[in-house]
Amino acid sequence: MKIAVLPGDGIGTEIVAEAIKVLKVLDLPFEMETALVGGAAYEAHGHPLPESTLKLAQASDAVLFGAVGDWKYDTLDRPLRPEQAILGLRKNMGLFANFRPAICYKQLVDASSLKPELVSGLDILIIRELTGDIYFGQPRGRRIATDGHFPGADEAFDTMRYSRPEIERIAHVAFQAAMKRDKRVTSVDKANVLETFQFWKDIVSEVGLQYPEVTLDHMYVDNAAMQLVRAPKRFDVVVTGNMFGDILSDAAAMLTGSIGMLPSASLNSKNQGLYEPSHGSAPDIAGKGIANPLATILSASMMLRFSLNQVAAADRIEVAVSKVLDSGLRTTDIWSEGTTRVGTADMGDAVVAALAK
Ligand code: IPM
Ligand code: MG
């Protein structure tokens, strides 16, 4: 089982280190190789996704990814910015299916910004299409200057597009996921305004006919944003495009108490996957040893489950995380009165200790 480890920038290195600790105590035959990505790779090699990093990722069964980005790169020419690394990995590896579960752990109900009764027992799966939409539209607005600004330009543009096969395959992923859950899919679109999303809606409906056991409903994205904070438990599986999925998954994350808890998986048709926390590189807290490593540790668990076929080990990690939360240990992002505040490494150590029990 070959794992490419790409810690990236900011808190990425700190949280990935904790996930590695956890993977190591499982005593499974992993071969792990680390490479630079994002701003760190730009500093060393002049490119956020060096050829060697991409090759390593492509040659691995799974990629464990930290996070990329820092405000200090905001003025770089766009192809050189750290975010291009993750977009490049997704596109080059064909990682079209992004799973972003939003689960509210019972121990963290009070950490949510919503009333406990709205989020207790929450278990939503957002499935975001990851290699199409306006993120990869062609042609794109051309940058006129290389300093991050557009002096003298009159317009900029990005095109939104989806092809039929792109929508069909993500729709199948969503319906199949729903079959293993509560058998409900909500497809989120903006069909009232955008042709791309009328097309999306039509095709998702068509695919839905092949899954008669699954209840499909359609929702406009603005309403979906509202329903997510009004009555989030009405959702089971949410399937949507790349940009709406980006936005809604951050909103859904907060329902669970902290984005620091949420893992994600991005899969291609060969079940090769990239696993990363749903949160970013958080440069404001980088190097302080206070970031929550649980999203990354849970991403490693998703990796074991989806790409490496080690379901028992994945279950063990999830149980260990739950035990640690039971014991009252909390990083700053999920801390509340009456619990014990710990740092990044202590949290990782606690998961390792819980695994040993
Ligand atoms: C995410 C991030 C990325 C995205 C950025 C870093 C390019 O926000 O994974 O949600 O927009 O997809
Ligand atoms: Mg995002």
GROMACS .gro file of C-alpha atoms and ligand atoms in nm, residues 65 67-69 82-87 90 98 100 128 130 135 242-243 245-247 249-250 259 264 266 276-281, ligand 1:
model
   44
   65PHE     CA    1  -0.274   1.575   0.185
   67ALA     CA    2  -0.336   2.197   0.314
   68VAL     CA    3  -0.193   2.461   0.082
   69GLY     CA    4  -0.191   2.838   0.067
   82PRO     CA    5  -0.037   2.723  -0.399
   83GLU     CA    6  -0.406   2.649  -0.469
   84GLN     CA    7  -0.312   2.541  -0.820
   85ALA     CA    8  -0.141   2.239  -0.666
   86ILE     CA    9  -0.459   2.090  -0.529
   87LEU     CA   10  -0.656   2.181  -0.842
   90ARG     CA   11  -0.759   1.677  -0.875
   98ASN     CA   12  -1.542   1.460  -0.347
  100ARG     CA   13  -1.739   1.574   0.248
  128ARG     CA   14  -1.914   1.770  -0.462
  130LEU     CA   15  -1.453   1.823  -0.832
  135TYR     CA   16  -1.329   2.598  -1.167
  242ASN     CA   17  -1.778   2.218  -0.790
  243MET     CA   18  -1.840   2.576  -0.683
  245GLY     CA   19  -2.011   2.229  -0.324
  246ASP     CA   20  -1.714   2.436  -0.216
  247ILE     CA   21  -1.938   2.691  -0.051
  249SER     CA   22  -1.943   2.223   0.244
  250ASP     CA   23  -1.782   2.501   0.447
  259ILE     CA   24  -1.426   2.261   1.041
  264SER     CA   25  -1.270   1.451   0.303
  266SER     CA   26  -1.159   1.278  -0.346
  276GLU     CA   27  -0.743   1.586   0.310
  277PRO     CA   28  -0.905   1.775   0.592
  278SER     CA   29  -1.188   1.999   0.471
  279HIS     CA   30  -1.017   2.300   0.623
  280GLY     CA   31  -0.732   2.505   0.484
  281SER     CA   32  -0.375   2.591   0.579
  358IPM     C1   33  -1.148   2.337  -0.094
  358IPM     C2   34  -1.067   2.462  -0.109
  358IPM     C3   35  -1.013   2.467  -0.252
  358IPM     C4   36  -1.132   2.474  -0.345
  358IPM     C5   37  -0.912   2.579  -0.281
  358IPM     C6   38  -0.795   2.576  -0.185
  358IPM     C7   39  -0.864   2.575  -0.423
  358IPM     O1   40  -1.141   2.575  -0.077
  358IPM     O2   41  -1.092   2.227  -0.112
  358IPM     O3   42  -1.265   2.349  -0.062
  358IPM     O4   43  -1.185   2.582  -0.371
  358IPM     O5   44  -1.173   2.369  -0.393
   0.00000   0.00000   0.00000
